[in-house]
Short mmCIF file of C-alpha atoms in Angstrom, two decimals:
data_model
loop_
_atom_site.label_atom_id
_atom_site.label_comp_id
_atom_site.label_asym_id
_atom_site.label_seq_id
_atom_site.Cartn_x
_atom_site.Cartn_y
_atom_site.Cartn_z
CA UNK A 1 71.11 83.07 132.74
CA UNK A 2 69.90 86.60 131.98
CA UNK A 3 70.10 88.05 128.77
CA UNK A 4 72.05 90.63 128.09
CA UNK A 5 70.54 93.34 125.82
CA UNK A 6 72.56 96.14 124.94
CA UNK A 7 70.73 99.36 123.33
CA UNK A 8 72.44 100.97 120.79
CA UNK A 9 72.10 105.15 120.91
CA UNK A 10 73.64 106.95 117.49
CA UNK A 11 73.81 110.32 118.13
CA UNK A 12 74.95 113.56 116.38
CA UNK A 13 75.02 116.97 118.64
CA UNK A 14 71.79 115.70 120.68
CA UNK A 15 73.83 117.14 124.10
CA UNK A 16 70.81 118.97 124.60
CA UNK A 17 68.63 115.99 125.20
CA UNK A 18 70.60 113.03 125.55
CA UNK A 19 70.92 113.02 129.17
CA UNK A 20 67.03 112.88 128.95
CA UNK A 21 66.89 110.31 126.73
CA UNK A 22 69.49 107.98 128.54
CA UNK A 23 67.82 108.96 131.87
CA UNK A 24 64.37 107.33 130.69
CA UNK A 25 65.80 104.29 129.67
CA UNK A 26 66.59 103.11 133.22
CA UNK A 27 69.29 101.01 134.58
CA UNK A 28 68.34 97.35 133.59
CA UNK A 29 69.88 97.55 130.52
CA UNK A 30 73.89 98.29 129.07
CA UNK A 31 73.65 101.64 127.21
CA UNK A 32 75.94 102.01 124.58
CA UNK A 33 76.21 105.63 122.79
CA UNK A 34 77.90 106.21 119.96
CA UNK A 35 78.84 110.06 119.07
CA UNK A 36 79.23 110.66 115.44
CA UNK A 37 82.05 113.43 115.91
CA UNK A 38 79.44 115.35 117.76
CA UNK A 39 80.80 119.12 117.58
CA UNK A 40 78.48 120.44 120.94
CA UNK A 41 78.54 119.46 124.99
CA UNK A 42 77.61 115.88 124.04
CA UNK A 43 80.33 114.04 126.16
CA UNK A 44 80.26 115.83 128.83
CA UNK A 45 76.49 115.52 129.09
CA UNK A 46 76.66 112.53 129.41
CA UNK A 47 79.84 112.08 131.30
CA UNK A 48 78.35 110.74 134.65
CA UNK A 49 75.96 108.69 133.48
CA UNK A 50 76.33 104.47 133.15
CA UNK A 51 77.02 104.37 129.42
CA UNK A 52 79.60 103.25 127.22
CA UNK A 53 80.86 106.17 125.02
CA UNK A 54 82.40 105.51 121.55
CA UNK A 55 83.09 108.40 119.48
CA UNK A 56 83.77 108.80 115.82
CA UNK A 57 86.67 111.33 114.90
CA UNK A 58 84.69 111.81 111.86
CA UNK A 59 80.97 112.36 111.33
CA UNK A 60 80.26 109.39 109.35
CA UNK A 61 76.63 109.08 109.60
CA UNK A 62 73.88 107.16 111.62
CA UNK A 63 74.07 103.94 109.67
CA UNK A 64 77.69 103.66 110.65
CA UNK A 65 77.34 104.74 114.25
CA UNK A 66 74.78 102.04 114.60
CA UNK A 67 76.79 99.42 113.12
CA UNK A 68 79.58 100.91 115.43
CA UNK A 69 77.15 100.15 118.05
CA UNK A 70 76.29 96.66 117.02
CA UNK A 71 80.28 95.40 116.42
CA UNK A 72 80.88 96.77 120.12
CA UNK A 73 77.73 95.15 121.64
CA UNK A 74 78.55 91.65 119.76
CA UNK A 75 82.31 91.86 121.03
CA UNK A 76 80.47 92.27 124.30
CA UNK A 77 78.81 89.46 123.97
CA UNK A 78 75.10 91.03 123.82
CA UNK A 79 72.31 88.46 123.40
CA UNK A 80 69.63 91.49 122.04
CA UNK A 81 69.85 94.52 120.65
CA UNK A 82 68.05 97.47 120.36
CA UNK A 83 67.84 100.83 118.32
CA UNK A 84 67.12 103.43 119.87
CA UNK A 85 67.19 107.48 118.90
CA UNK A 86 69.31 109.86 120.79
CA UNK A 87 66.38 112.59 120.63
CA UNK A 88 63.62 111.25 122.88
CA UNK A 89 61.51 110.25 120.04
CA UNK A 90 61.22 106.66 120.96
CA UNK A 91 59.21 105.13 124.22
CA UNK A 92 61.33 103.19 126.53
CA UNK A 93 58.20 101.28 127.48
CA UNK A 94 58.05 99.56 124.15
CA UNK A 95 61.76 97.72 124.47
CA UNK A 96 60.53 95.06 126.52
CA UNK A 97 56.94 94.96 124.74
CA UNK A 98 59.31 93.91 121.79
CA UNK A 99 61.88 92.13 123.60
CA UNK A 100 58.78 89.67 125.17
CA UNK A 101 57.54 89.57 121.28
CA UNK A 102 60.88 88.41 120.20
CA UNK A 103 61.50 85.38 122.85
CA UNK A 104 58.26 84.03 122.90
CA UNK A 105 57.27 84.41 119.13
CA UNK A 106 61.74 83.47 118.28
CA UNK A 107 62.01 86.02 116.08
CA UNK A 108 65.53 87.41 114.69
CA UNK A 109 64.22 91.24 114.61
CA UNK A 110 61.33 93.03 115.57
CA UNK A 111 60.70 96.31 114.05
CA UNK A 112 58.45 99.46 115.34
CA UNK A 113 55.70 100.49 113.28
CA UNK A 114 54.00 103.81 113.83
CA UNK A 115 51.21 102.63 111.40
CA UNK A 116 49.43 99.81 113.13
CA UNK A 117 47.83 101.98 115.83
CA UNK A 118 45.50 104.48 114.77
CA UNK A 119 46.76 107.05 118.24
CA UNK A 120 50.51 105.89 116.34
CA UNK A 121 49.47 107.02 113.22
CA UNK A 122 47.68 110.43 113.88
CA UNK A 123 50.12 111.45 115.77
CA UNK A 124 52.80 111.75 112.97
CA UNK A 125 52.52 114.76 111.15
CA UNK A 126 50.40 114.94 108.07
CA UNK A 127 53.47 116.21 105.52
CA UNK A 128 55.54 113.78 107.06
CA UNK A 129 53.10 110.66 107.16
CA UNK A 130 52.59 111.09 103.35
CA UNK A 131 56.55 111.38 102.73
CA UNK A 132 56.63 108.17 104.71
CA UNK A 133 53.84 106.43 102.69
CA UNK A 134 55.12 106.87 99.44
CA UNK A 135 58.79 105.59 100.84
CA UNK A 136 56.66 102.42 102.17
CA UNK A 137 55.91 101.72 98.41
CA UNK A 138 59.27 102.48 97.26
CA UNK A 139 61.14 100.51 99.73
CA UNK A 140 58.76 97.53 99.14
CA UNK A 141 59.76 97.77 95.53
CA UNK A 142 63.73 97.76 96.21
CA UNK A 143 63.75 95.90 99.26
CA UNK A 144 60.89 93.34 98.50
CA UNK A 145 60.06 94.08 102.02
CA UNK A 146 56.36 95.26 102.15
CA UNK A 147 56.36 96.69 105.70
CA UNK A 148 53.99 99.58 107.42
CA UNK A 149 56.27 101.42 108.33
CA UNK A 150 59.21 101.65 105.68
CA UNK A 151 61.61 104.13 107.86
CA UNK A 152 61.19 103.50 111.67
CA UNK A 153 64.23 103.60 113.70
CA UNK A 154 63.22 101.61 116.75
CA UNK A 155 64.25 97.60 116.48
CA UNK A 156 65.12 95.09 118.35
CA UNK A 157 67.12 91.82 117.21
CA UNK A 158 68.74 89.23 118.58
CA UNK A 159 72.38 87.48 118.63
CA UNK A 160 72.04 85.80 115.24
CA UNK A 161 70.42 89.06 113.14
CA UNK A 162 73.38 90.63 115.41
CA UNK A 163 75.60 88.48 113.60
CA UNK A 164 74.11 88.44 109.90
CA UNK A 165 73.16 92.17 109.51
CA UNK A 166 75.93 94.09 108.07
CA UNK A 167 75.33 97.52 107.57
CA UNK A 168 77.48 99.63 104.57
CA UNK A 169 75.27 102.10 104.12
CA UNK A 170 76.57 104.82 106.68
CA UNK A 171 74.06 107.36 106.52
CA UNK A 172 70.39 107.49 106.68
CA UNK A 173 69.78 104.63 103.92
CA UNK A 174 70.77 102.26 106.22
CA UNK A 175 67.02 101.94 107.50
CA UNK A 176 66.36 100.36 104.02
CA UNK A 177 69.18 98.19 103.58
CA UNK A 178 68.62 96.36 107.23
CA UNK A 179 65.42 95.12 105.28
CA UNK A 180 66.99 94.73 102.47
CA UNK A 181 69.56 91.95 104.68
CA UNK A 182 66.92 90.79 106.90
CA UNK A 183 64.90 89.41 103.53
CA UNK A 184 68.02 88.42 101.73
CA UNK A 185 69.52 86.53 105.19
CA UNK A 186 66.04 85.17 106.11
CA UNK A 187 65.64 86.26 109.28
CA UNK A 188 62.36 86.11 111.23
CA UNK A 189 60.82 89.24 111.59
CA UNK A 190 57.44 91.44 112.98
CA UNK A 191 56.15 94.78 113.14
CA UNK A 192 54.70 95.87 116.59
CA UNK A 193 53.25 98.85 117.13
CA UNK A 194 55.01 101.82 118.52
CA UNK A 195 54.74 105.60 119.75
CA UNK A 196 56.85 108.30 118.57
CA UNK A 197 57.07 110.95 120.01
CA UNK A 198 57.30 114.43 118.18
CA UNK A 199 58.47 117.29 119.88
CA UNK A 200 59.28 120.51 118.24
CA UNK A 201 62.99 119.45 118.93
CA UNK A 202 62.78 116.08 117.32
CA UNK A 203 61.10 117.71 114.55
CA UNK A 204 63.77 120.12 113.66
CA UNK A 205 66.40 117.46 113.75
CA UNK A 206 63.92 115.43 111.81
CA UNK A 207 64.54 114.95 107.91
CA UNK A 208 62.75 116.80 105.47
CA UNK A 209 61.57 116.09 102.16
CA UNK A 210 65.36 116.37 100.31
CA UNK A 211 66.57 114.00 102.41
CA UNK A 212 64.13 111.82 102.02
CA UNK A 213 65.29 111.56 98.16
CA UNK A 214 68.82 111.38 98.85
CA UNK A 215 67.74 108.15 100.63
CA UNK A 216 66.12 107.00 97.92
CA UNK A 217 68.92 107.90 95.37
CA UNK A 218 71.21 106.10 98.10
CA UNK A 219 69.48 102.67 98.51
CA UNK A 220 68.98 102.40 94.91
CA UNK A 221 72.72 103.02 94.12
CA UNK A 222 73.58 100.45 97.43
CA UNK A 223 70.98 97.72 95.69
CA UNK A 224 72.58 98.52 92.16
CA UNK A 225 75.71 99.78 91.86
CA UNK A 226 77.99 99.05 95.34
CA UNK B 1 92.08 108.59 50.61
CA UNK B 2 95.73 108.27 51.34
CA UNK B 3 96.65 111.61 49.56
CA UNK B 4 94.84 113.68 51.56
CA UNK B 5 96.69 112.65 54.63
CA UNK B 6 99.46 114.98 55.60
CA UNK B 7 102.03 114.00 57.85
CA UNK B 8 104.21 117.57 58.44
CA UNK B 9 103.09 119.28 61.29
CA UNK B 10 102.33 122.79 61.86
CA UNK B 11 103.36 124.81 64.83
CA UNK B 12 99.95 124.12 66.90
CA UNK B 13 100.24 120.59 65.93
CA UNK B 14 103.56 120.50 67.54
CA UNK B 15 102.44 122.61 70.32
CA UNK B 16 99.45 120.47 71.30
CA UNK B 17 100.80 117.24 70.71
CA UNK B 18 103.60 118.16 72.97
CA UNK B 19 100.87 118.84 75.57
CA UNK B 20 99.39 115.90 75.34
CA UNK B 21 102.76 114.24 75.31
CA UNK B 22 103.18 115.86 79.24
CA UNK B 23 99.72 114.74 80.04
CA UNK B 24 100.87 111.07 79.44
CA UNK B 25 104.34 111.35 81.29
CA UNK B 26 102.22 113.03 84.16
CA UNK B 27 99.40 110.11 83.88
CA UNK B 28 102.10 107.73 83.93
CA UNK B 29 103.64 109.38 87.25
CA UNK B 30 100.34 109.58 88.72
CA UNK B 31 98.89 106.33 88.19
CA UNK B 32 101.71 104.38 90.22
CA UNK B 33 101.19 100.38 90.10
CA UNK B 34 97.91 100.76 88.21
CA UNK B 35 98.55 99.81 84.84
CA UNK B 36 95.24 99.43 83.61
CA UNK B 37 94.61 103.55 84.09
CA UNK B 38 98.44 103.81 82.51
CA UNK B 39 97.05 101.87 79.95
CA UNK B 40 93.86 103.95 79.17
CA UNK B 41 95.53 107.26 79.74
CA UNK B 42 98.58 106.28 77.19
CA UNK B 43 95.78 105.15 74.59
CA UNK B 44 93.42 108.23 74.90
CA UNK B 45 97.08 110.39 74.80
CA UNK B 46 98.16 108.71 71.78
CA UNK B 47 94.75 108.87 70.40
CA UNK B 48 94.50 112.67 70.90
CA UNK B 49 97.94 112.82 69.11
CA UNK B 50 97.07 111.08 66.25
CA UNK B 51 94.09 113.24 65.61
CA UNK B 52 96.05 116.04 66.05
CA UNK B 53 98.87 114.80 63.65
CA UNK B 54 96.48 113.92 60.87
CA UNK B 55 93.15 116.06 61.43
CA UNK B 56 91.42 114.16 58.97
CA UNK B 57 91.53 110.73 60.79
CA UNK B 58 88.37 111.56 62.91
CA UNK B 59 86.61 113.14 59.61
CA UNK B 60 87.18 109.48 57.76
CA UNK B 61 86.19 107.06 60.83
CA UNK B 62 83.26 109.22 61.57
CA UNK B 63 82.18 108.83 58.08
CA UNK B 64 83.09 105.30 58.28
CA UNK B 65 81.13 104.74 61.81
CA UNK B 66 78.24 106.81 60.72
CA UNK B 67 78.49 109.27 63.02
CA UNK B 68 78.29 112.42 61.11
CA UNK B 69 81.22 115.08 61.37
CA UNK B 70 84.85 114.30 62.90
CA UNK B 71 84.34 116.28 65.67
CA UNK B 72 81.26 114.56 66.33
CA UNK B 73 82.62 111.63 66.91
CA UNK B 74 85.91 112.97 69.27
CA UNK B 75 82.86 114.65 71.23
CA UNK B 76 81.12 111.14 71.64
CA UNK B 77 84.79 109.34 72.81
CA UNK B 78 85.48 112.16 74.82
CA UNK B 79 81.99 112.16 76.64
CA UNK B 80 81.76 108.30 76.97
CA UNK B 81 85.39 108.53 78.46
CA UNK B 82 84.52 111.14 80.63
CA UNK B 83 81.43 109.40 82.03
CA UNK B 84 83.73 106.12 82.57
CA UNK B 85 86.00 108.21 84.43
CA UNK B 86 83.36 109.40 86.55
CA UNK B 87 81.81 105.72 87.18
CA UNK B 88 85.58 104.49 88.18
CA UNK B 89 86.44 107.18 90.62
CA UNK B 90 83.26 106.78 92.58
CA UNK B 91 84.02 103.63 92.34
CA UNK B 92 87.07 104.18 94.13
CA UNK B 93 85.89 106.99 96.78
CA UNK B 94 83.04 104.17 97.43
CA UNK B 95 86.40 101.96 98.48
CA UNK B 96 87.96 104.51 100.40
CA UNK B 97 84.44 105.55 102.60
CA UNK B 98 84.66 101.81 103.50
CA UNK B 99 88.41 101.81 104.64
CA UNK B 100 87.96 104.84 106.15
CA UNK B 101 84.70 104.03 108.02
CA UNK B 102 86.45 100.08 109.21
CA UNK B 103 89.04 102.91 110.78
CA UNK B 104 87.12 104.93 112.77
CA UNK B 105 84.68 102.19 113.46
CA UNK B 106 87.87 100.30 115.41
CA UNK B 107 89.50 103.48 116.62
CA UNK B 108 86.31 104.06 118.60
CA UNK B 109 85.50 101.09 119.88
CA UNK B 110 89.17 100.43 120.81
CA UNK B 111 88.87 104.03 122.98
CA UNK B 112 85.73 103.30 123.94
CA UNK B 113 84.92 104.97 127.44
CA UNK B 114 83.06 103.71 129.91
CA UNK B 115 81.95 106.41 131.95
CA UNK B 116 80.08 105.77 135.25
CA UNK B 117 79.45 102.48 134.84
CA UNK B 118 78.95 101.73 138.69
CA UNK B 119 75.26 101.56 138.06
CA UNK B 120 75.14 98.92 135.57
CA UNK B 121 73.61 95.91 136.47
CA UNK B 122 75.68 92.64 136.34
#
């Protein structure tokens, strides 16, 4: 029987590159988009293309969208899941790289790393690949988690990290807390490498430094006080 | 000790202790089937009163706590109250977000649309 992997799209006005995005991903695999109360052309972008559309009436953040994402590809009886960004930053090359990893090695998630390659790594930008070490050292503190990469969005896990993970942190804390679950449920997990891609698009919509310590405020008031 | 206590009130004890008297008749209004914030509000309203009544009260138990001056010690109740308050209302909005977010999580994926699905594999 095949398996049924369903990749999971959180997006927040990306109408300008979503098509794109869904486009590259091909047509072996369900699409499911969820549209955090976009306020631009986002549905209709989209409107002819194979994809399952949930939208949120209310912009609730990308850790909700994705777990919006997950509940609807478990009641759809999805076998593997992936993350994937709405801009275009991930490859679509790499989901069956880690899909391959994750049958033959049985693990419950595998998660992209933009640290184990050195053409990964030099390709982030240099502000931006310091913000992202010092949040490696600070998630491995709260999370116990000592990863490469502490804040990559591109995973891929199957039915029974489908199942466990849980995610209450709605916005962009989230990426912390799934390690925080995957230690605490102990799941089976690997890094791979992967390419992002950074446009000047991508890098706009990026976060900058202040969000970066409103995660950090977040994920230590989800590990302390929730 | 006992002497110095007065128990006739002047016209801005009247006037505030009637204030606070509202605050407690709105608290009680507001705080509908929670009688643990009832509780609290009725206590810190019948505190205030007291203080008000008989200004020396706070003089004596800061003296008695060690705490310095009687206003001192209404400023430390009156700051650890407020950061309580704080701490229990987030509290609560941290509730609500979670309602609110198991709504709109359902409503979506209850109107969930499938748009041109004709190219999806089977």
């Amino acid at each position: 029987m095949t398996e049924q992997v369903y990749i999971v799209i959180p997006s927040y006005n990306e109408g300008n590159v979503i098509r794109q995005t869904i486009n590259s991903l091909g047509s072996q695999y369900h699409i499911v988009l969820v549209d955090d109360a976009s306020t631009d052309e986002t549905a209709n972008a989209v409107r002819d293309l194979p994809v399952y559309y949930l939208r949120h009436e209310i912009n609730l953040g990308q850790g909700a969208a994705l777990q919006t994402g997950m509940d609807f590809a478990r009641q759809q009886g999805a076998d593997i899941v992936v993350h994937f960004d709405a801009d275009g930053q991930h490859n679509p090359a790499d989901i069956d790289r880690f899909i391959e990893t994750l049958r033959t090695q049985k693990l419950d998630v595998v998660l992209g790393s933009r640290f184990l390659r050195r053409e990964d790594l030099i390709a982030i930008p240099r502000l931006r690949r310091l913000l992202l070490r010092v949040a490696r050292v600070i998630n491995g503190l709260l999370t116990g988690l000592w990863l490469s990469d502490a804040h990559n969005g591109f995973r891929v896990m199957n039915r029974r990290a489908l199942n466990a993970i849980q995610l209450k942190e709605n916005r962009m804390a989230h990426a912390s807390e799934i390690l925080m679950q995957i230690r605490r449920l102990g799941l089976k997990y690997v890094e791979m490498p992967t390419h992002i891609i950074y446009t000047d698009y991508s890098q706009v919509k990026g976060q900058r430094w202040q969000g970066a310590v409103d995660i950090l405020i977040d994920v230590f008031i989800n590990k302390y006080f929730r | 000790m006992n002497a110095d206590i007065q128990f006739t009130l002047t016209p801005i004890q009247l006037l505030l202790s009637a204030l606070l008297l509202v605050v407690a008749v709105a608290s009680l209004r507001l705080f509908r089937n929670r009688l643990l914030y009832r509780l609290f509000f009725i206590g810190i309203v019948f505190t205030g009163i007291l203080f008000v009544a008989v200004p020396i009260l706070p003089v004596y138990l800061a003296i008695m706590l060690g705490v310095g001056r009687g206003v001192d010690l209404v400023f430390y109740l009156l700051f650890t109250g407020f950061l309580l308050l704080i701490a229990v209302l987030y509290r609560r909005l941290l509730q609500h977000d979670v309602i609110l977010t198991q709504i709109i999580r359902q409503n979506s994926i209850k109107n969930c649309r499938i748009m041109n699905l004709l190219e999806k594999p089977t």
